[in-house]
PDB file of C-alpha atoms in Angstrom:
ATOM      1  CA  UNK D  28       0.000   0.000   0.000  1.00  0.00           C
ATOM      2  CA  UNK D  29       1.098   3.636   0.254  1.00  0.00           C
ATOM      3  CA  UNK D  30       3.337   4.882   2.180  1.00  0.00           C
ATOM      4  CA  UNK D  31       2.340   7.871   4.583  1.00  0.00           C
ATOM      5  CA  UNK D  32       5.292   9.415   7.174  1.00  0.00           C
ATOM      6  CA  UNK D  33       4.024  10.790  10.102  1.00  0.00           C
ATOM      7  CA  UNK D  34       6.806  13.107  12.388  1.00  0.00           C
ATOM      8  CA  UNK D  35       6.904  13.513  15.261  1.00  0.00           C
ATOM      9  CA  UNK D  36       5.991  10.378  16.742  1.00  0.00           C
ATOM     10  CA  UNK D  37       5.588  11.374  19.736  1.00  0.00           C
ATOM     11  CA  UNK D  38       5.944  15.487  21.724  1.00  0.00           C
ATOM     12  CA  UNK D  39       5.852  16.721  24.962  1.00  0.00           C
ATOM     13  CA  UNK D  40       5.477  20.417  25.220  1.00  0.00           C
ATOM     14  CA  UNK D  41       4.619  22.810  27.824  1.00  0.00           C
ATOM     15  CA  UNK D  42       1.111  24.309  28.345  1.00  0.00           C
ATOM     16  CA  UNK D  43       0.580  27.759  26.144  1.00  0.00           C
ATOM     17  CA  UNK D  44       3.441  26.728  23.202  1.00  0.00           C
ATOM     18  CA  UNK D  45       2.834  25.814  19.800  1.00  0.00           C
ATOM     19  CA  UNK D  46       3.527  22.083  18.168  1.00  0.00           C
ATOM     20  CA  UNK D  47       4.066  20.980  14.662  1.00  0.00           C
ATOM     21  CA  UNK D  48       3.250  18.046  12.943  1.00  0.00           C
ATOM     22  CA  UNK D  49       4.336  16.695   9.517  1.00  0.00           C
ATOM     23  CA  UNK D  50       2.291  14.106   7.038  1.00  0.00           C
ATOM     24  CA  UNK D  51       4.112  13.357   4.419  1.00  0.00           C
ATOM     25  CA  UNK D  52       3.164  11.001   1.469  1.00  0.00           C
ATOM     26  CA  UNK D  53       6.485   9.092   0.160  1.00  0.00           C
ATOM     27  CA  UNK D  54       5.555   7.388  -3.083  1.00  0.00           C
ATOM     28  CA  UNK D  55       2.375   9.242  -4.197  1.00  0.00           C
ATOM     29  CA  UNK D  56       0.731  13.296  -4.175  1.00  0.00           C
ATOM     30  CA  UNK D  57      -1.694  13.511  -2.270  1.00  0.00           C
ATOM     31  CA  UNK D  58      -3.786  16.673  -3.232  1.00  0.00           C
ATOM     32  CA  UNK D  59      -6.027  15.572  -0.030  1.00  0.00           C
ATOM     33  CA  UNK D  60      -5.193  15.010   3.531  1.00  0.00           C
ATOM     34  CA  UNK D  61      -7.263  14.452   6.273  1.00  0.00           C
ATOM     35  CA  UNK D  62      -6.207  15.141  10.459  1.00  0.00           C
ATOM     36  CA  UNK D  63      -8.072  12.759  13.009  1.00  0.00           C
ATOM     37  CA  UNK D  64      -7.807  13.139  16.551  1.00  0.00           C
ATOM     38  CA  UNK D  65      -8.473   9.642  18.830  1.00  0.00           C
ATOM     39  CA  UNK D  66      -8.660   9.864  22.587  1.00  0.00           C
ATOM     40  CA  UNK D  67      -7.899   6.577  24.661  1.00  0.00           C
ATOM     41  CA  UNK D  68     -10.611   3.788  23.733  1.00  0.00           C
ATOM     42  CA  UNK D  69     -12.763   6.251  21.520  1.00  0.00           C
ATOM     43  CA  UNK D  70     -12.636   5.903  17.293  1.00  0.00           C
ATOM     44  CA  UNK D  71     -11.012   8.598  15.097  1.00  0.00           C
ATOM     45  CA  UNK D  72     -12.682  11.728  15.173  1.00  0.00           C
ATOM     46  CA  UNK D  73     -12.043  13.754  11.642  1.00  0.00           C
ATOM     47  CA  UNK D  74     -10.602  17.092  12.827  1.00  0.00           C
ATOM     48  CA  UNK D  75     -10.081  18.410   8.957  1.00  0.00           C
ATOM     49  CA  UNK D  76      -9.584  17.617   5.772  1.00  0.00           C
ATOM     50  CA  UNK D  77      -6.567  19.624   4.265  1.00  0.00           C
ATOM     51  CA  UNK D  78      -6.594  20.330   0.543  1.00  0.00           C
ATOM     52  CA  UNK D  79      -3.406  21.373  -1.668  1.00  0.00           C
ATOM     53  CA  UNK D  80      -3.461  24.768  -2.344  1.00  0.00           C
ATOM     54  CA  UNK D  81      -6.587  25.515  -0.351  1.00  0.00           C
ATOM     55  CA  UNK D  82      -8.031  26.412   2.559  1.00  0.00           C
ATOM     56  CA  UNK D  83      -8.280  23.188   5.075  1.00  0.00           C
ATOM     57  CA  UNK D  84     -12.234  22.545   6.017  1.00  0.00           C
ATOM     58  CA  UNK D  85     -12.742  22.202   9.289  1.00  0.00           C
ATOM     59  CA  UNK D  86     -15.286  19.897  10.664  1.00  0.00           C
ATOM     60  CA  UNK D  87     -18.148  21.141  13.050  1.00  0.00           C
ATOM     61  CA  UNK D  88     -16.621  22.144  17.000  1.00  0.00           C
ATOM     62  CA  UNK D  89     -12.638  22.306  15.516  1.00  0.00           C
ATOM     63  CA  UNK D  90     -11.429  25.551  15.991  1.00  0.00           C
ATOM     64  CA  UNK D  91      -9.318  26.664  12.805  1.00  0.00           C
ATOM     65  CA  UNK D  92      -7.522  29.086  14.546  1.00  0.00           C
ATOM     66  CA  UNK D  93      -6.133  26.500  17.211  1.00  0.00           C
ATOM     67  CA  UNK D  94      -5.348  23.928  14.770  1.00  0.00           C
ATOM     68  CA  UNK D  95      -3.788  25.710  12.020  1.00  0.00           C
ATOM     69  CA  UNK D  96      -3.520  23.257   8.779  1.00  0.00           C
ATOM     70  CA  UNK D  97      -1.425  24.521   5.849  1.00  0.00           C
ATOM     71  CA  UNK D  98      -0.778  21.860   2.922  1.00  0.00           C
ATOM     72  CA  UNK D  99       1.812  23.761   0.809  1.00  0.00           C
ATOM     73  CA  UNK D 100       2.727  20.955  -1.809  1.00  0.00           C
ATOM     74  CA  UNK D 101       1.275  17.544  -3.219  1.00  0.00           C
ATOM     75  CA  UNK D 102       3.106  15.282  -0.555  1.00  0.00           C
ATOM     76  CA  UNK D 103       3.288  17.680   2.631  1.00  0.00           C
ATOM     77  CA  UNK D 104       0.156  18.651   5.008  1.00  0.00           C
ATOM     78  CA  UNK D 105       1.092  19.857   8.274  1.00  0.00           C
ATOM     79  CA  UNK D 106      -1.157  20.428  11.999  1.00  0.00           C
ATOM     80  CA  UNK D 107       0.114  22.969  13.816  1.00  0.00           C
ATOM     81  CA  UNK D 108      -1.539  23.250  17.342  1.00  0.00           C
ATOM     82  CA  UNK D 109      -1.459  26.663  19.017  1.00  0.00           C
ATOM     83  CA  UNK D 110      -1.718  27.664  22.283  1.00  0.00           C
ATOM     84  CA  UNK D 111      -1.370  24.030  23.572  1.00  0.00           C
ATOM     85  CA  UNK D 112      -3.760  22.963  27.102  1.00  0.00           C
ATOM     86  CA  UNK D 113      -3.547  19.818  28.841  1.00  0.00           C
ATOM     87  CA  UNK D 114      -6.984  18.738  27.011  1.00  0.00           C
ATOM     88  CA  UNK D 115      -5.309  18.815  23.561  1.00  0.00           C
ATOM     89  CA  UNK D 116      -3.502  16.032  24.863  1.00  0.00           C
ATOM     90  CA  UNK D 117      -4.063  13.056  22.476  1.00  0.00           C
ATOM     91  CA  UNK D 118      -3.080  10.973  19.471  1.00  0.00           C
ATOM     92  CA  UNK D 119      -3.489  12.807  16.356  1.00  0.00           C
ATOM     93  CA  UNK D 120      -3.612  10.824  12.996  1.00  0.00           C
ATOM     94  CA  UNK D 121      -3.166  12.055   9.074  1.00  0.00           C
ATOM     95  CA  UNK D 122      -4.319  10.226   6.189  1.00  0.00           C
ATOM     96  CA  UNK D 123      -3.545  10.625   2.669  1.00  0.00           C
ATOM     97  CA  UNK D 124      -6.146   9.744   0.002  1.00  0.00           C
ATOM     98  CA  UNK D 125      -4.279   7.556  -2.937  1.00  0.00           C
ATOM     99  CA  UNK D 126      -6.697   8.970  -6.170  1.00  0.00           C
ATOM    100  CA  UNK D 127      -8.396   6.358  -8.344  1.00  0.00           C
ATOM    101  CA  UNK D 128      -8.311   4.221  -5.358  1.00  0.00           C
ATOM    102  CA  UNK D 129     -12.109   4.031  -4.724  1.00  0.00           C
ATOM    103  CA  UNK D 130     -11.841   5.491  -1.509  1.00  0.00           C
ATOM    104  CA  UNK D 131      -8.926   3.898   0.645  1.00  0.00           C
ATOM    105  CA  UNK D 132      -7.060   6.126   2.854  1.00  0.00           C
ATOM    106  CA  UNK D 133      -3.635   5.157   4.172  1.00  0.00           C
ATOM    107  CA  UNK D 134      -2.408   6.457   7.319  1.00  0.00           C
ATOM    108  CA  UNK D 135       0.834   7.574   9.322  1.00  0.00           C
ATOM    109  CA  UNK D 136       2.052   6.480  12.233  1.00  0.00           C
ATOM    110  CA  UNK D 137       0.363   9.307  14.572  1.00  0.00           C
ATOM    111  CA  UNK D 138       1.742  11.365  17.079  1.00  0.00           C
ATOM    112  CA  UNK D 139       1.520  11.071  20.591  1.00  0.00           C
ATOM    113  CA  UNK D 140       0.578  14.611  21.828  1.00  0.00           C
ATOM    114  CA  UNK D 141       1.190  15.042  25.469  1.00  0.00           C
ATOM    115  CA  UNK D 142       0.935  18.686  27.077  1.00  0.00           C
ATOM    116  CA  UNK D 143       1.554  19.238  30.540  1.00  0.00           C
TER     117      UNK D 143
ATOM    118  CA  UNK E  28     -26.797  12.608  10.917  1.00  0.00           C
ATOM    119  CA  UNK E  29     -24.227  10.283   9.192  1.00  0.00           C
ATOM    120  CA  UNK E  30     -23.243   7.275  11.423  1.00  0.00           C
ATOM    121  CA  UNK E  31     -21.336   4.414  11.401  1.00  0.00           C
ATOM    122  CA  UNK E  32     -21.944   1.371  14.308  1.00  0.00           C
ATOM    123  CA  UNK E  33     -19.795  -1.191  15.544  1.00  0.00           C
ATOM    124  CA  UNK E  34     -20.377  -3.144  18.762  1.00  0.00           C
ATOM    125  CA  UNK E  35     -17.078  -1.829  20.874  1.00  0.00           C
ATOM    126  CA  UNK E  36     -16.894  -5.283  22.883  1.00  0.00           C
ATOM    127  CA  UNK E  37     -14.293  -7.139  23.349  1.00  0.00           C
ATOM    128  CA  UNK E  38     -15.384 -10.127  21.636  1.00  0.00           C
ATOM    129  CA  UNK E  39     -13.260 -12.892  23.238  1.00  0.00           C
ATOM    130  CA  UNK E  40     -12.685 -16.036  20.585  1.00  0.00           C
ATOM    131  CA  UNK E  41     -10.102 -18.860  21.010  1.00  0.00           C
ATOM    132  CA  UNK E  42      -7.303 -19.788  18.962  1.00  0.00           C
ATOM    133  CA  UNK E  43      -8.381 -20.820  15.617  1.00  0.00           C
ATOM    134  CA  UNK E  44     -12.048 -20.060  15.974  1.00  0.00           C
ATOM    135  CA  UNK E  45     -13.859 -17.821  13.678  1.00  0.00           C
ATOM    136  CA  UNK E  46     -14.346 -14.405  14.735  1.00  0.00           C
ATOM    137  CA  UNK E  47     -16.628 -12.300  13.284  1.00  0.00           C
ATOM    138  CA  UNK E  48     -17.404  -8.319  13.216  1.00  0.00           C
ATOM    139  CA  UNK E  49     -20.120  -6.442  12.331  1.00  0.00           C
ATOM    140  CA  UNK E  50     -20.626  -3.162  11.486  1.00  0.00           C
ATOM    141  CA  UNK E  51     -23.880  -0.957  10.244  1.00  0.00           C
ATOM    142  CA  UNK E  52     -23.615   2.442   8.467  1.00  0.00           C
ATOM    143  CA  UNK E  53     -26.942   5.108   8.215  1.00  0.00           C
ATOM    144  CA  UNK E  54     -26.245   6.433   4.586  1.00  0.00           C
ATOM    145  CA  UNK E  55     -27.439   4.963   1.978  1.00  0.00           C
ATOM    146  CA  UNK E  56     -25.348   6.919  -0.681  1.00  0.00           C
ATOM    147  CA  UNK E  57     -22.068   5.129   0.644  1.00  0.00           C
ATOM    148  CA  UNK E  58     -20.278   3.407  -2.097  1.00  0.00           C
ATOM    149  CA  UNK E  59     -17.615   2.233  -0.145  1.00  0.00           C
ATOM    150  CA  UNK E  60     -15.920   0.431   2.777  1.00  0.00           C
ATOM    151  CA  UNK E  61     -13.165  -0.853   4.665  1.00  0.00           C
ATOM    152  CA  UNK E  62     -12.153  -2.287   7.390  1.00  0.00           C
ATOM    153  CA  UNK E  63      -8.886  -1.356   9.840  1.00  0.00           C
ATOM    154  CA  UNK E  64      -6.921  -2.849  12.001  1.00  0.00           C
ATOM    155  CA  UNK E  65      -5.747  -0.813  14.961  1.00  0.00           C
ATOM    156  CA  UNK E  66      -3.015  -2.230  17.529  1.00  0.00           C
ATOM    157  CA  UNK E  67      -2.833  -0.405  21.088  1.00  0.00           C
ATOM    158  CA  UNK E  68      -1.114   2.834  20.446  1.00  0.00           C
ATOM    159  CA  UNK E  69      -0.150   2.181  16.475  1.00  0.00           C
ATOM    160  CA  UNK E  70      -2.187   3.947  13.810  1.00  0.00           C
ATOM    161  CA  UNK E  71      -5.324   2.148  11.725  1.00  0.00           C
ATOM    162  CA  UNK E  72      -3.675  -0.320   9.175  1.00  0.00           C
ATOM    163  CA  UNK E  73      -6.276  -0.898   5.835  1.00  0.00           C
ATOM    164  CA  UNK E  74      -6.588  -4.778   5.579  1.00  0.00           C
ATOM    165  CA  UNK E  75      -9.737  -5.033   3.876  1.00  0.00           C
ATOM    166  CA  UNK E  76     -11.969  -3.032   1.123  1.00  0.00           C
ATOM    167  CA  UNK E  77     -15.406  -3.856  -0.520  1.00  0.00           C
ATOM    168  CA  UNK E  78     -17.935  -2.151  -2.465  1.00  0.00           C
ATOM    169  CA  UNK E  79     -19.690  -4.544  -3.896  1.00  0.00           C
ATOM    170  CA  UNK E  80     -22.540  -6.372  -2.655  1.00  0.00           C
ATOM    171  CA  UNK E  81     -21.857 -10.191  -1.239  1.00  0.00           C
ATOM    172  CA  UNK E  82     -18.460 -11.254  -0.490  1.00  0.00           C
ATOM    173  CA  UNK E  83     -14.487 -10.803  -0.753  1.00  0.00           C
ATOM    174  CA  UNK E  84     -12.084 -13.027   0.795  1.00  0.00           C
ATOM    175  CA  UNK E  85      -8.332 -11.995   1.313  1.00  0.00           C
ATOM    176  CA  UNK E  86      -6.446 -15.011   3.052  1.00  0.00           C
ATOM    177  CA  UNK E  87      -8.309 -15.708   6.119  1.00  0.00           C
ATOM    178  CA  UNK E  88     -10.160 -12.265   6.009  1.00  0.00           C
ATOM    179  CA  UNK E  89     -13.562 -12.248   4.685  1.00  0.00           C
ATOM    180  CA  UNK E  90     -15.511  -9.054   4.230  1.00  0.00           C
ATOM    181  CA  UNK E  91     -19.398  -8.998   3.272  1.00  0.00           C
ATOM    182  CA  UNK E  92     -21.580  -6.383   2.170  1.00  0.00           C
ATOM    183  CA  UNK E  93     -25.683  -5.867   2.335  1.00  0.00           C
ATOM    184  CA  UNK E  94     -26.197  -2.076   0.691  1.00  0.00           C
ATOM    185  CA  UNK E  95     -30.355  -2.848   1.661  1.00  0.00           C
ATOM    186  CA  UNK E  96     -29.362  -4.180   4.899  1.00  0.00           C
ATOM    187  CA  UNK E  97     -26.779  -1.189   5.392  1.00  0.00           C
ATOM    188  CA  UNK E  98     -24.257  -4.156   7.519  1.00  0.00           C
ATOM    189  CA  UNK E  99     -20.947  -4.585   6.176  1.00  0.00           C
ATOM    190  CA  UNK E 100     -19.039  -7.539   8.299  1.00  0.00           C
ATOM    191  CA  UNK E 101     -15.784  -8.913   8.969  1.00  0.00           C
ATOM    192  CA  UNK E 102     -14.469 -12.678   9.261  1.00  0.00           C
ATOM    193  CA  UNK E 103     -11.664 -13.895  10.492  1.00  0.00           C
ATOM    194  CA  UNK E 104     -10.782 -17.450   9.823  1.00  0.00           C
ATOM    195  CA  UNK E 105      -8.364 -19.046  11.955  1.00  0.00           C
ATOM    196  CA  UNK E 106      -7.732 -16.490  14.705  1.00  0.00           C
ATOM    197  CA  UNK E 107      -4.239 -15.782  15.980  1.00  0.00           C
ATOM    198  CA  UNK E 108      -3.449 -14.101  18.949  1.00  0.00           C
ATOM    199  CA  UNK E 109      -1.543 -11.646  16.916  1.00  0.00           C
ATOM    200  CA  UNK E 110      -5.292 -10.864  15.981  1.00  0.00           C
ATOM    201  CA  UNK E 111      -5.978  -9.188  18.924  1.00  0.00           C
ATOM    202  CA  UNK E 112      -6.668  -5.458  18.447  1.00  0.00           C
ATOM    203  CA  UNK E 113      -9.804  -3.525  17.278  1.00  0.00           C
ATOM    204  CA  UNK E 114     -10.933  -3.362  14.269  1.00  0.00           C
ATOM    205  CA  UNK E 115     -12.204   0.047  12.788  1.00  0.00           C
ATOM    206  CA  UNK E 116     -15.089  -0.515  10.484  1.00  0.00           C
ATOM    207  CA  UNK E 117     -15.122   2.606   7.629  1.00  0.00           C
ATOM    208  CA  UNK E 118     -17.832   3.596   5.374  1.00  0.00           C
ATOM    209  CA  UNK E 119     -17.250   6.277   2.852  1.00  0.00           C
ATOM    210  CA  UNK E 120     -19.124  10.296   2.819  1.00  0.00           C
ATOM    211  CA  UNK E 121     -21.960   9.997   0.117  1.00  0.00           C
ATOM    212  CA  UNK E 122     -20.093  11.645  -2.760  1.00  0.00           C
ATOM    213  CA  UNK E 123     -16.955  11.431  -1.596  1.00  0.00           C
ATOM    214  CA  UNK E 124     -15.604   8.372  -3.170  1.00  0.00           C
ATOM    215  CA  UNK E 125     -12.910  10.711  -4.934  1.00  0.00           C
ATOM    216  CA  UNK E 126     -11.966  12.261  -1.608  1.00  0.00           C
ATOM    217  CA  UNK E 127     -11.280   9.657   0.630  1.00  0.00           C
ATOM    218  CA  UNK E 128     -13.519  11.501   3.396  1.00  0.00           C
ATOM    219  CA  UNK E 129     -14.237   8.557   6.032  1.00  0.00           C
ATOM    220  CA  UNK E 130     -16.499   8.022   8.849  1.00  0.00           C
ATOM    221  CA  UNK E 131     -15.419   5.478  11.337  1.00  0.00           C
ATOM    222  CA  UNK E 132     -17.292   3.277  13.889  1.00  0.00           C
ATOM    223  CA  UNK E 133     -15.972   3.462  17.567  1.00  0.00           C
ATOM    224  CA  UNK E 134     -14.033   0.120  16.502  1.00  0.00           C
ATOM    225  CA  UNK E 135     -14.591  -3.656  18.252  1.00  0.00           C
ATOM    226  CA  UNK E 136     -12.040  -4.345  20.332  1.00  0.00           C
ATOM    227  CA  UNK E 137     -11.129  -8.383  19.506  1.00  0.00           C
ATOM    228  CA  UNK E 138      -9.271 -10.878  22.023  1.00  0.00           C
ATOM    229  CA  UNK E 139      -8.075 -14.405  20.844  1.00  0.00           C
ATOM    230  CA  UNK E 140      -7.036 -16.290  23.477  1.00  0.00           C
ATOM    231  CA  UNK E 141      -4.697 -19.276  22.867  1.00  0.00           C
TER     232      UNK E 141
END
């Protein structure tokens, strides 16, 4: 399958400061990404979806301007989250969408998001 | 409002039983699904796609579909410990099918014991 790279895999950073993460797609563009967020025994919760070029879309209760998404080229989406709390604590997941796929998604590794 | 259902468990099997996963999905427009595997703390790993109706088998993986019934399942032939995790079932956003747009059930969480 394809091959999505996920960095870091996992941060600790202090209440207040900003984080970075990377999703990168190795052997194919990606003109869509998507950013899931999964809290300890609950499924993925879609955050965004991140288009090349575009504005990300932001699903319903995800505040843009905390989780700043910027995907700049065809193999690079990024999640930055501002202004870390404590309750952003939590794995965070990107996916890449292959096209002509029918569908399938592929995923990185996640990062482990720990704020204290 | 879209939804996709999976009964979390666990669902506790012995070694080289069948196990098997089911998962129903509230739009009718979907076109297609998958289904995940997730291992404690790893990320969801694609093992199985279908988007037809009836069945497709994949080694000891079988995956069926019922568009009236709205149930998409999951077998697992010969279960392995190394099958224990939980499996995300996946349906696709009505009109999405060139976006990759998901909606996930809450996942079932499977134990085999040997």
């Amino acid at each position: 399958g394809a091959v999505v790279s996920q960095h870091p895999s996992r941060v600790i950073c202090k209440s207040g400061t900003s984080v970075k993460i990377e999703c990168r797609s190795l052997d194919f563009q990606a003109t869509t990404m998507f950013w899931y967020r999964q809290f300890p025994k609950q499924s993925l919760m879609l955050m965004a979806t991140s288009n090349e070029g575009s504005k990300a879309t932001y699903e319903q209760g995800v505040e843009k301007d905390k989780f700043l998404i910027n995907h700049a080229s065809l193999t690079l989406s990024t999640l930055t989250v501002t202004s870390a709390h404590p309750e952003d604590s939590s794995f965070y997941i990107c996916s890449a969408f292959v096209q002509a796929s029918r569908g399938k998604a592929f995923f990185g590794q996640g990062t482990r998001l720990t704020v204290v | 409002q879209k939804e996709v259902e999976q009964n979390s468990g666990p669902l506790s099997v012995p070694e080289g039983a069948i196990a098997s996963l089911n998962c129903t999905y509230s739009d009718r427009g979907s076109q297609s699904f998958f289904w995940y595997r997730q291992y404690s703390g790893k990320s969801p790993e694609l093992i199985m796609s279908i988007y037809s109706n009836g069945d497709k088998e994949d080694g000891r993986f079988t995956a069926q579909l019922n568009k009236a019934s709205q149930y998409v399942s999951l077998l697992i032939r010969d279960s392995q410990p190394s099958d224990s995790a939980t499996y995300l079932c996946a349906v696709n956003v009505a009109g999405s099918s060139n976006t990759g747009k998901l909606i996930f059930g809450q996942g079932t969480t499977l134990q085999v014991k040997p």
